[in-house]
Tab-separated table of C-alpha atoms in Angstrom:
chain	number	residue	atom	x	y	z
A	127	MET	CA	80.928	86.331	125.047
A	128	ASN	CA	84.486	87.096	124.024
A	129	LYS	CA	85.607	87.506	120.445
A	130	LYS	CA	87.439	84.157	120.368
A	131	LEU	CA	84.360	82.178	121.379
A	132	ILE	CA	82.120	84.060	118.949
A	133	SER	CA	84.588	83.364	116.131
A	134	TRP	CA	84.626	79.640	116.886
A	135	LEU	CA	80.821	79.498	117.050
A	136	ILE	CA	80.591	81.170	113.629
A	137	ILE	CA	83.199	78.793	112.151
A	138	LEU	CA	81.478	75.693	113.540
A	139	ALA	CA	78.020	76.919	112.528
A	140	VAL	CA	79.101	77.483	108.926
A	141	GLY	CA	81.032	74.206	108.743
A	142	CYS	CA	78.224	72.151	110.255
A	143	GLY	CA	75.652	73.961	108.126
A	144	ILE	CA	77.407	72.853	104.949
A	145	TRP	CA	78.158	69.375	106.308
A	146	PHE	CA	74.502	68.592	107.129
A	147	THR	CA	73.036	70.238	104.024
A	148	PRO	CA	71.749	67.522	101.663
A	149	VAL	CA	74.461	66.591	99.187
A	150	PRO	CA	73.577	67.917	95.697
A	151	ALA	CA	72.937	65.398	92.961
A	152	GLY	CA	76.101	64.336	91.182
A	153	VAL	CA	78.415	65.317	94.065
A	154	ASP	CA	80.539	62.816	96.005
A	155	PRO	CA	79.481	62.951	99.702
A	156	ASN	CA	83.138	63.007	100.739
A	157	ALA	CA	83.712	65.995	98.474
A	158	TRP	CA	80.793	67.828	100.089
A	159	HIS	CA	82.059	67.072	103.599
A	160	LEU	CA	85.560	68.194	102.623
A	161	LEU	CA	84.001	71.423	101.341
A	162	ALA	CA	82.498	71.960	104.794
A	163	VAL	CA	85.913	71.532	106.450
A	164	PHE	CA	87.582	73.691	103.799
A	165	VAL	CA	85.119	76.593	104.122
A	166	ALA	CA	85.350	76.425	107.919
A	167	THR	CA	89.164	76.497	107.688
A	168	VAL	CA	89.184	79.482	105.323
A	169	LEU	CA	86.732	81.282	107.615
A	170	GLY	CA	89.061	80.469	110.503
A	171	LEU	CA	91.968	82.043	108.638
A	172	ILE	CA	89.875	85.191	108.225
A	173	LEU	CA	88.504	85.417	111.787
A	174	GLU	CA	91.680	84.050	113.447
A	175	PRO	CA	90.345	82.850	116.816
A	176	ILE	CA	93.823	81.329	117.123
A	177	PRO	CA	96.911	81.918	114.922
A	178	MET	CA	96.677	80.933	111.253
A	179	GLY	CA	98.985	77.946	111.555
A	180	ALA	CA	96.966	76.541	114.437
A	181	VAL	CA	93.727	77.019	112.486
A	182	ALA	CA	95.282	75.073	109.611
A	183	ILE	CA	96.254	72.208	111.929
A	184	CYS	CA	92.629	72.117	113.125
A	185	GLY	CA	91.514	71.819	109.503
A	186	ILE	CA	93.999	69.022	108.768
A	187	ALA	CA	92.917	67.157	111.891
A	188	ALA	CA	89.238	67.598	111.018
A	189	THR	CA	89.664	65.937	107.611
A	190	ALA	CA	91.189	62.878	109.307
A	191	VAL	CA	88.990	62.721	112.428
A	192	THR	CA	85.785	62.834	110.370
A	193	GLY	CA	87.054	60.150	108.005
A	194	THR	CA	86.714	62.494	105.043
A	195	LEU	CA	90.340	61.724	104.151
A	196	THR	CA	92.901	59.317	105.533
A	197	ILE	CA	95.634	60.816	107.723
A	198	LYS	CA	98.125	60.013	104.962
A	199	GLU	CA	96.028	62.022	102.499
A	200	SER	CA	95.566	64.831	105.028
A	201	LEU	CA	99.324	65.318	105.292
A	202	THR	CA	100.135	65.250	101.568
A	203	GLY	CA	100.267	69.054	101.382
A	204	PHE	CA	103.581	69.068	103.251
A	205	SER	CA	105.262	67.228	100.372
A	206	ASN	CA	104.215	69.738	97.729
A	207	HIS	CA	107.216	71.313	95.983
A	208	VAL	CA	105.395	74.604	95.294
A	209	ILE	CA	104.936	75.145	99.021
A	210	TRP	CA	108.618	74.546	99.631
A	211	LEU	CA	109.481	77.081	96.922
A	212	ILE	CA	107.738	79.814	98.875
A	213	VAL	CA	109.301	78.618	102.150
A	214	MET	CA	112.773	78.738	100.583
A	215	ALA	CA	112.029	82.213	99.241
A	216	PHE	CA	111.150	83.380	102.760
A	217	PHE	CA	114.543	82.196	103.988
A	218	ILE	CA	116.334	83.913	101.096
A	219	SER	CA	114.446	87.141	101.785
A	220	ARG	CA	115.901	87.136	105.304
A	221	ALA	CA	119.354	87.514	103.717
A	222	PHE	CA	118.267	90.789	102.062
A	223	ILE	CA	117.197	92.173	105.413
A	224	LYS	CA	120.009	90.767	107.556
A	225	SER	CA	122.810	91.753	105.160
A	226	GLY	CA	121.372	95.242	104.714
A	227	LEU	CA	121.228	94.859	100.917
A	228	GLY	CA	117.495	95.596	100.795
A	229	ALA	CA	117.869	98.873	102.689
A	230	ARG	CA	120.946	99.831	100.639
A	231	ILE	CA	119.006	99.382	97.387
A	232	GLY	CA	116.244	101.588	98.746
A	233	TYR	CA	118.639	104.325	99.844
A	234	ILE	CA	120.417	104.269	96.479
A	235	PHE	CA	117.139	104.905	94.661
A	236	MET	CA	116.206	107.571	97.188
A	237	LYS	CA	119.537	109.297	96.622
A	238	LEU	CA	119.210	109.161	92.825
A	239	MET	CA	115.516	109.980	92.501
A	240	GLY	CA	114.497	111.713	95.686
A	241	LYS	CA	114.700	115.407	94.794
A	242	ARG	CA	111.020	115.643	93.916
A	243	THR	CA	108.079	113.962	95.592
A	244	LEU	CA	106.892	112.227	92.435
A	245	THR	CA	110.315	110.868	91.490
A	246	LEU	CA	110.838	109.834	95.113
A	247	SER	CA	107.705	107.696	94.875
A	248	TYR	CA	109.128	106.039	91.744
A	249	GLY	CA	112.343	105.323	93.627
A	250	LEU	CA	110.374	103.559	96.359
A	251	LEU	CA	108.479	101.543	93.748
A	252	LEU	CA	111.712	100.539	92.004
A	253	THR	CA	113.019	99.310	95.343
A	254	ASP	CA	109.898	97.201	95.805
A	255	THR	CA	110.102	95.898	92.228
A	256	LEU	CA	113.712	94.741	92.583
A	257	LEU	CA	112.983	93.031	95.884
A	258	ALA	CA	109.692	91.416	94.851
A	259	PRO	CA	111.163	88.348	93.084
A	260	ALA	CA	113.221	87.438	96.160
A	261	ILE	CA	110.891	88.461	99.012
A	262	PRO	CA	107.595	86.596	98.598
A	263	SER	CA	105.967	88.257	101.565
A	264	ASN	CA	104.673	91.632	100.406
A	265	THR	CA	104.127	92.370	104.086
A	266	ALA	CA	107.797	91.702	104.884
A	267	ARG	CA	109.309	93.739	102.070
A	268	THR	CA	106.866	96.624	102.495
A	269	GLY	CA	106.822	96.646	106.275
A	270	GLY	CA	110.483	95.846	106.742
A	271	ILE	CA	112.115	97.893	103.985
A	272	VAL	CA	109.940	100.208	101.860
A	273	PHE	CA	107.641	101.580	104.570
A	274	PRO	CA	110.508	102.668	106.875
A	275	LEU	CA	112.116	104.526	103.953
A	276	ALA	CA	108.893	106.350	103.079
A	277	ASN	CA	108.075	107.079	106.694
A	278	SER	CA	111.513	108.524	107.403
A	279	VAL	CA	111.172	110.998	104.516
A	280	ALA	CA	107.664	112.025	105.580
A	281	ASP	CA	108.893	112.591	109.124
A	282	ALA	CA	111.901	114.604	107.927
A	283	TYR	CA	109.551	116.994	106.132
A	284	GLY	CA	107.301	117.427	109.140
A	285	SER	CA	104.488	115.304	107.743
A	286	ARG	CA	103.252	113.544	110.867
A	287	ALA	CA	99.895	111.918	111.442
A	288	ASP	CA	99.719	112.889	115.123
A	289	GLU	CA	100.208	116.544	114.199
A	290	GLY	CA	97.592	116.546	111.429
A	291	THR	CA	100.141	117.292	108.714
A	292	SER	CA	99.723	114.114	106.645
A	293	LYS	CA	98.657	116.068	103.560
A	294	LYS	CA	102.150	117.510	103.287
A	295	LEU	CA	103.666	114.211	102.146
A	296	GLY	CA	102.743	111.208	104.283
A	297	SER	CA	99.342	110.422	102.780
A	298	PHE	CA	100.662	110.448	99.225
A	299	LEU	CA	103.663	108.254	100.025
A	300	MET	CA	101.690	105.685	102.054
A	301	THR	CA	98.954	105.214	99.456
A	302	THR	CA	101.479	105.095	96.611
A	303	VAL	CA	103.696	102.534	98.332
A	304	PHE	CA	100.648	100.416	99.156
A	305	ASN	CA	99.224	100.387	95.654
A	306	GLY	CA	102.716	99.784	94.296
A	307	THR	CA	103.127	96.578	96.274
A	308	THR	CA	99.919	95.146	94.801
A	309	ILE	CA	101.437	95.696	91.344
A	310	THR	CA	104.889	94.305	92.105
A	311	GLY	CA	103.285	91.279	93.755
A	312	ALA	CA	101.371	90.643	90.528
A	313	MET	CA	104.533	90.737	88.416
A	314	PHE	CA	106.309	87.651	89.774
A	315	LEU	CA	105.367	84.139	90.809
A	316	THR	CA	107.375	84.738	93.979
A	317	GLY	CA	106.039	88.281	94.482
A	318	MET	CA	103.300	87.350	96.946
A	319	ALA	CA	102.762	84.307	99.138
A	320	ALA	CA	99.496	83.238	97.494
A	321	ASN	CA	100.874	83.286	93.929
A	322	PRO	CA	102.410	79.788	94.153
A	323	LEU	CA	99.096	78.564	95.576
A	324	ALA	CA	97.367	79.866	92.456
A	325	ALA	CA	99.998	78.139	90.300
A	326	LYS	CA	99.470	74.877	92.191
A	327	LEU	CA	95.691	75.067	91.822
A	328	ALA	CA	96.108	75.727	88.106
A	329	GLY	CA	98.503	72.787	87.892
A	330	ASP	CA	95.877	70.517	89.432
A	331	MET	CA	93.697	71.418	86.449
A	332	GLY	CA	96.463	70.546	83.991
A	333	ILE	CA	97.567	74.144	83.415
A	334	GLU	CA	101.295	74.694	83.977
A	335	ILE	CA	102.545	78.088	85.122
A	336	THR	CA	106.301	78.662	85.298
A	337	TRP	CA	108.227	81.476	86.980
A	338	GLY	CA	109.425	82.761	83.624
A	339	GLY	CA	106.006	82.439	82.014
A	340	TRP	CA	104.373	84.472	84.771
A	341	ALA	CA	107.060	87.174	84.633
A	342	LEU	CA	106.864	87.428	80.837
A	343	ALA	CA	103.091	87.807	80.877
A	344	ALA	CA	103.149	90.422	83.641
A	345	ILE	CA	106.179	92.524	82.701
A	346	VAL	CA	104.550	94.908	80.195
A	347	PRO	CA	101.239	95.636	81.968
A	348	GLY	CA	103.183	95.716	85.240
A	349	ILE	CA	105.622	98.376	84.036
A	350	VAL	CA	102.800	100.477	82.573
A	351	SER	CA	100.931	100.200	85.896
A	352	LEU	CA	103.999	101.221	87.878
A	353	ILE	CA	104.430	104.274	85.651
A	354	ALA	CA	100.770	105.283	85.710
A	355	MET	CA	99.858	104.632	89.339
A	356	PRO	CA	101.953	107.384	91.015
A	357	LEU	CA	100.682	109.861	88.413
A	358	ILE	CA	97.089	108.931	89.230
A	359	ALA	CA	97.846	109.149	92.949
A	360	TYR	CA	99.474	112.537	92.422
A	361	MET	CA	96.300	113.821	90.757
A	362	ILE	CA	93.785	112.515	93.287
A	363	ASN	CA	95.929	112.785	96.424
A	364	LYS	CA	98.439	115.527	95.574
A	365	PRO	CA	100.909	116.258	98.393
A	366	GLU	CA	101.420	119.796	99.607
A	367	ILE	CA	105.188	119.280	99.375
A	368	THR	CA	106.169	118.597	95.780
A	369	ALA	CA	109.943	118.946	96.117
A	370	THR	CA	112.055	116.912	98.555
A	371	PRO	CA	115.645	118.148	98.206
A	372	GLN	CA	116.575	116.759	101.629
A	373	ALA	CA	115.666	113.164	100.709
A	374	PRO	CA	118.924	112.518	98.776
A	375	GLN	CA	120.843	113.944	101.739
A	376	ILE	CA	119.016	111.628	104.140
A	377	ALA	CA	119.815	108.702	101.867
A	378	ALA	CA	123.442	109.744	101.420
A	379	LYS	CA	123.924	109.919	105.184
A	380	ALA	CA	122.314	106.516	105.655
A	381	LEU	CA	124.556	105.014	102.966
A	382	ALA	CA	127.611	106.622	104.547
A	383	ASP	CA	126.623	105.139	107.901
A	384	MET	CA	126.276	101.715	106.266
A	385	GLY	CA	129.808	101.963	104.835
A	386	LYS	CA	131.132	100.012	101.876
A	387	VAL	CA	129.189	97.095	100.459
A	388	LYS	CA	129.882	94.101	102.690
A	389	LEU	CA	130.812	90.650	101.471
A	390	SER	CA	127.472	89.335	102.726
A	391	GLU	CA	125.694	91.842	100.484
A	392	TRP	CA	127.706	90.806	97.437
A	393	VAL	CA	126.956	87.142	98.116
A	394	THR	CA	123.252	87.897	98.548
A	395	LEU	CA	123.189	89.907	95.319
A	396	GLY	CA	125.056	87.215	93.385
A	397	THR	CA	122.758	84.504	94.732
A	398	PHE	CA	119.702	86.569	93.811
A	399	ILE	CA	120.908	87.089	90.219
A	400	ALA	CA	121.713	83.393	89.886
A	401	LEU	CA	118.271	82.454	91.197
A	402	ILE	CA	116.495	84.697	88.709
A	403	ALA	CA	118.508	83.085	85.911
A	404	LEU	CA	117.674	79.588	87.179
A	405	TRP	CA	113.995	80.368	87.680
A	406	ILE	CA	113.786	81.617	84.105
A	407	GLY	CA	116.056	79.122	82.351
A	408	GLY	CA	116.100	76.160	84.737
A	409	PRO	CA	112.999	74.387	83.378
A	410	SER	CA	114.628	74.151	79.941
A	411	PHE	CA	117.236	71.747	81.355
A	412	GLY	CA	115.055	70.051	83.957
A	413	LEU	CA	115.857	72.136	87.042
A	414	ASN	CA	112.780	72.728	89.160
A	415	GLY	CA	112.295	76.192	90.701
A	416	THR	CA	112.183	74.748	94.205
A	417	THR	CA	115.481	72.953	93.647
A	418	ALA	CA	117.023	76.236	92.487
A	419	ALA	CA	115.753	77.982	95.620
A	420	MET	CA	117.270	75.248	97.796
A	421	ILE	CA	120.614	75.758	96.051
A	422	GLY	CA	120.345	79.474	96.809
A	423	LEU	CA	119.711	78.795	100.484
A	424	ILE	CA	122.649	76.365	100.646
A	425	ILE	CA	124.955	79.047	99.217
A	426	LEU	CA	123.772	81.667	101.718
A	427	VAL	CA	124.199	79.328	104.692
A	428	ASN	CA	127.632	78.108	103.590
A	429	ALA	CA	128.765	81.697	102.996
A	430	ASN	CA	127.605	82.589	106.534
A	431	VAL	CA	125.197	85.195	105.202
A	432	LEU	CA	122.538	83.237	107.065
A	433	SER	CA	123.006	80.966	110.030
A	434	TRP	CA	120.872	77.899	110.591
A	435	ASP	CA	119.414	79.735	113.580
A	436	ASP	CA	118.254	82.440	111.173
A	437	VAL	CA	116.432	79.759	109.198
A	438	LEU	CA	114.861	78.256	112.315
A	439	LYS	CA	113.774	81.674	113.564
A	440	GLU	CA	112.038	82.624	110.321
A	441	LYS	CA	108.570	82.176	111.787
A	442	GLY	CA	106.804	83.510	108.713
A	443	ALA	CA	108.218	80.681	106.596
A	444	TRP	CA	107.288	77.884	108.987
A	445	ASN	CA	103.861	79.382	109.608
A	446	THR	CA	103.311	79.614	105.843
A	447	LEU	CA	104.380	75.992	105.434
A	448	VAL	CA	101.621	74.865	107.810
A	449	TRP	CA	98.642	76.895	106.581
A	450	PHE	CA	99.738	76.650	102.958
A	451	SER	CA	99.966	72.849	103.206
A	452	ALA	CA	96.484	72.599	104.691
A	453	LEU	CA	94.881	74.743	101.990
A	454	VAL	CA	96.735	73.046	99.135
A	455	MET	CA	95.814	69.602	100.457
A	456	MET	CA	92.105	70.443	100.713
A	457	ALA	CA	91.983	72.250	97.384
A	458	THR	CA	93.755	69.329	95.688
A	459	PHE	CA	91.255	66.774	96.971
A	460	LEU	CA	88.268	69.013	96.226
A	461	ASN	CA	89.492	68.947	92.643
A	462	LYS	CA	90.228	65.206	92.643
A	463	LEU	CA	86.793	64.447	94.065
A	464	GLY	CA	85.157	66.455	91.290
A	465	LEU	CA	83.671	69.318	93.302
A	466	ILE	CA	85.507	72.123	91.454
A	467	LYS	CA	84.316	70.761	88.114
A	468	TRP	CA	80.748	70.559	89.444
A	469	PHE	CA	80.878	74.164	90.696
A	470	GLY	CA	82.356	75.331	87.415
A	471	THR	CA	79.710	73.571	85.336
A	472	SER	CA	76.923	75.018	87.502
A	473	ILE	CA	78.197	78.606	87.211
A	474	ALA	CA	79.041	78.262	83.512
A	475	ALA	CA	75.433	77.340	82.859
A	476	THR	CA	74.400	80.839	83.976
A	477	LEU	CA	76.767	82.412	81.422
A	478	THR	CA	75.479	80.484	78.436
A	479	GLY	CA	75.473	82.577	75.292
A	480	LEU	CA	78.469	84.760	76.169
A	481	ASP	CA	81.656	84.523	74.129
A	482	TRP	CA	84.760	83.666	76.131
A	483	PRO	CA	86.330	87.177	76.194
A	484	THR	CA	83.118	88.673	77.616
A	485	ALA	CA	82.698	85.813	80.082
A	486	LEU	CA	86.339	86.076	81.203
A	487	ALA	CA	86.122	89.851	81.662
A	488	SER	CA	82.907	89.467	83.673
A	489	LEU	CA	84.437	86.784	85.889
A	490	VAL	CA	87.565	88.888	86.506
A	491	VAL	CA	85.515	91.905	87.597
A	492	ILE	CA	83.408	89.760	89.939
A	493	TYR	CA	86.511	88.026	91.325
A	494	PHE	CA	88.160	91.421	91.908
A	495	PHE	CA	85.301	93.101	93.764
A	496	ILE	CA	84.376	90.043	95.829
A	497	HIS	CA	87.652	90.693	97.626
A	498	TYR	CA	85.958	93.411	99.673
A	499	ALA	CA	84.544	90.487	101.674
A	500	PHE	CA	88.002	88.994	102.354
A	501	ALA	CA	90.686	90.008	104.816
A	502	SER	CA	93.275	87.766	103.182
A	503	GLN	CA	94.443	87.372	99.603
A	504	THR	CA	95.459	83.810	100.391
A	505	ALA	CA	92.012	82.939	101.734
A	506	HIS	CA	90.444	84.442	98.623
A	507	VAL	CA	92.700	82.452	96.299
A	508	ALA	CA	92.086	79.263	98.249
A	509	ALA	CA	88.323	79.707	98.240
A	510	LEU	CA	87.595	81.005	94.743
A	511	TYR	CA	90.554	80.777	92.344
A	512	SER	CA	89.893	77.229	91.147
A	513	VAL	CA	86.179	77.821	90.710
A	514	PHE	CA	86.584	80.989	88.634
A	515	LEU	CA	89.376	79.445	86.563
A	516	ALA	CA	87.287	76.337	85.906
A	517	VAL	CA	84.360	78.449	84.709
A	518	ALA	CA	86.578	80.553	82.441
A	519	VAL	CA	88.104	77.452	80.856
A	520	GLN	CA	84.680	75.871	80.361
A	521	MET	CA	83.540	79.053	78.605
A	522	GLY	CA	86.409	78.618	76.148
A	523	ALA	CA	89.095	80.925	77.578
A	524	PRO	CA	92.712	79.788	76.965
A	525	GLY	CA	93.775	77.979	80.134
A	526	VAL	CA	97.230	79.478	80.695
A	527	MET	CA	96.075	83.028	80.045
A	528	ALA	CA	93.050	82.695	82.328
A	529	ALA	CA	95.163	81.120	85.076
A	530	LEU	CA	97.709	83.947	84.877
A	531	ILE	CA	95.034	86.653	84.821
A	532	PHE	CA	93.314	85.371	87.956
A	533	GLY	CA	96.726	84.983	89.609
A	534	MET	CA	97.698	88.576	88.815
A	535	VAL	CA	94.297	89.948	89.818
A	536	SER	CA	94.676	88.096	93.128
A	537	ASN	CA	97.327	90.716	93.906
A	538	LEU	CA	95.712	93.790	92.371
A	539	MET	CA	92.410	93.230	94.174
A	540	GLY	CA	94.056	93.966	97.536
A	541	CYS	CA	94.108	97.716	96.833
A	542	GLY	CA	90.505	98.431	97.784
A	543	THR	CA	90.487	98.250	101.569
A	544	HIS	CA	92.629	98.765	104.657
A	545	TYR	CA	92.465	95.051	105.483
A	546	GLY	CA	92.512	93.240	102.122
A	547	ALA	CA	96.289	92.726	101.788
A	548	GLY	CA	99.104	92.097	104.253
A	549	PRO	CA	100.802	95.517	103.912
A	550	ALA	CA	97.495	97.406	104.218
A	551	PRO	CA	97.284	97.469	108.047
A	552	ILE	CA	100.923	98.627	108.251
A	553	LEU	CA	100.563	101.540	105.847
A	554	PHE	CA	97.031	102.521	106.866
A	555	GLY	CA	98.045	102.111	110.486
A	556	ALA	CA	100.602	104.895	110.071
A	557	GLY	CA	97.577	107.184	110.343
A	558	HIS	CA	98.310	109.424	107.375
A	559	THR	CA	95.093	108.661	105.474
A	560	SER	CA	91.483	108.616	106.691
A	561	LEU	CA	89.427	105.492	106.127
A	562	PRO	CA	87.020	107.044	103.554
A	563	LYS	CA	89.960	108.494	101.634
A	564	TRP	CA	91.839	105.170	101.699
A	565	TRP	CA	88.809	103.320	100.314
A	566	GLY	CA	88.151	106.049	97.741
A	567	ILE	CA	91.721	105.985	96.444
A	568	GLY	CA	91.596	102.186	96.450
A	569	LEU	CA	88.460	102.176	94.305
A	570	VAL	CA	89.995	104.564	91.755
A	571	MET	CA	93.212	102.552	91.698
A	572	GLY	CA	91.332	99.286	91.382
A	573	ILE	CA	89.338	100.435	88.364
A	574	SER	CA	92.495	101.945	86.828
A	575	GLN	CA	94.453	98.722	87.286
A	576	LEU	CA	91.690	96.602	85.777
A	577	LEU	CA	91.657	98.879	82.732
A	578	ILE	CA	95.452	98.962	82.360
A	579	TRP	CA	95.924	95.221	82.765
A	580	GLY	CA	92.870	94.495	80.634
A	581	VAL	CA	93.848	96.733	77.708
A	582	VAL	CA	97.671	96.765	77.810
A	583	GLY	CA	97.803	93.198	79.083
A	584	GLY	CA	95.306	92.038	76.482
A	585	ILE	CA	97.456	93.421	73.663
A	586	TRP	CA	100.687	92.047	75.159
A	587	TRP	CA	99.225	88.573	75.765
A	588	LYS	CA	98.192	88.454	72.128
A	589	VAL	CA	101.735	89.403	71.088
A	590	ILE	CA	103.314	86.608	73.153
A	591	GLY	CA	100.773	84.054	71.955
A	592	LEU	CA	98.682	83.399	75.061
A	593	TYR	CA	95.559	83.527	72.887
């Protein structure tokens, strides 16, 4: 049997197994049947017998064909404004790549900070941090911009995986860049594709998360993490080459080849700054974040930074629209039909007697390490975010704080494996780090991040009044 057929048999077996299991007392039969379709769809996104978007269409069709939902209800995900925010952000991110602004920013930091290996790693992380609010695909910004910069420096210093010289520089840079992108993704609502999904799921529970609110909550623990992580990596995965005097020269040559800043770059930069301002201040005068993103796209198209063909060819955005809509639709109706509340009540019963800080900390640790079983952050968020948030709230945790914590951890948890986050296969696939070493570094980084965000974040969230 081929892999595709085996995957489908597993998906159908799990879906049918849940469907035909007796419905628990107090649960709407339609909610239970929707759970079966939802779990099968999430499993399909993990196993990918066919592309993700096609799996999502199968899930949408299944909800209508089985009569679990009406076709009108099955298609409601496509009208969700949060989904369109992430789609717009994908289009805007294309302007950074097409105009060359993203690469220019990276080369500027490399030129300024590239003389030593450690400072070079900080330059790469600063590049990622500046791009994170505008490029919601951590895979796109890492694979398309940051990884090529790091790889070019490693190659220039003779650190090549096929020659067995990764310890010189390549291993350190790849693991640092990877762990950095899990942090930068956690710092912004638009930093990773699944973040808006988390915000939408929280919204369905009456907990509002704004772009500015997320950024404010994440900025202090995020900065501390970005400072600490390369130092930790330097201690546990120290490169043989600790000085990189040629890196600024490489960057200077690349910048010279690029020439003066083009008009398209200035327009992209101006649009980006305006968007950040609107995402932070827009809600105060009634401007939705999605509307702001649409305005940004209109500016870029009218200024000829992007063509409409560029928009049509942005496959990642359209693919995200489809699978995102399917997951949001199912998660929304699971909540409306009362299943999330039922799950939350059932799990909360097992935590009786714990105060809310202890219960929340326990749930966060479980949520984090369960990710070893997932090959997708989005699938993890879709499957478990609402349940864990519901339990935390029922145990007395402040809703907004709990929602933000699980959203941020949904990024940080990707550090553990070579498959748990989009950029992981790209950076691990460069061949500079063995699998045991990658997992070992990921475990150390994961524990470190939980401690930093738990302690520093806990103090900061108290200061800004989240609890």
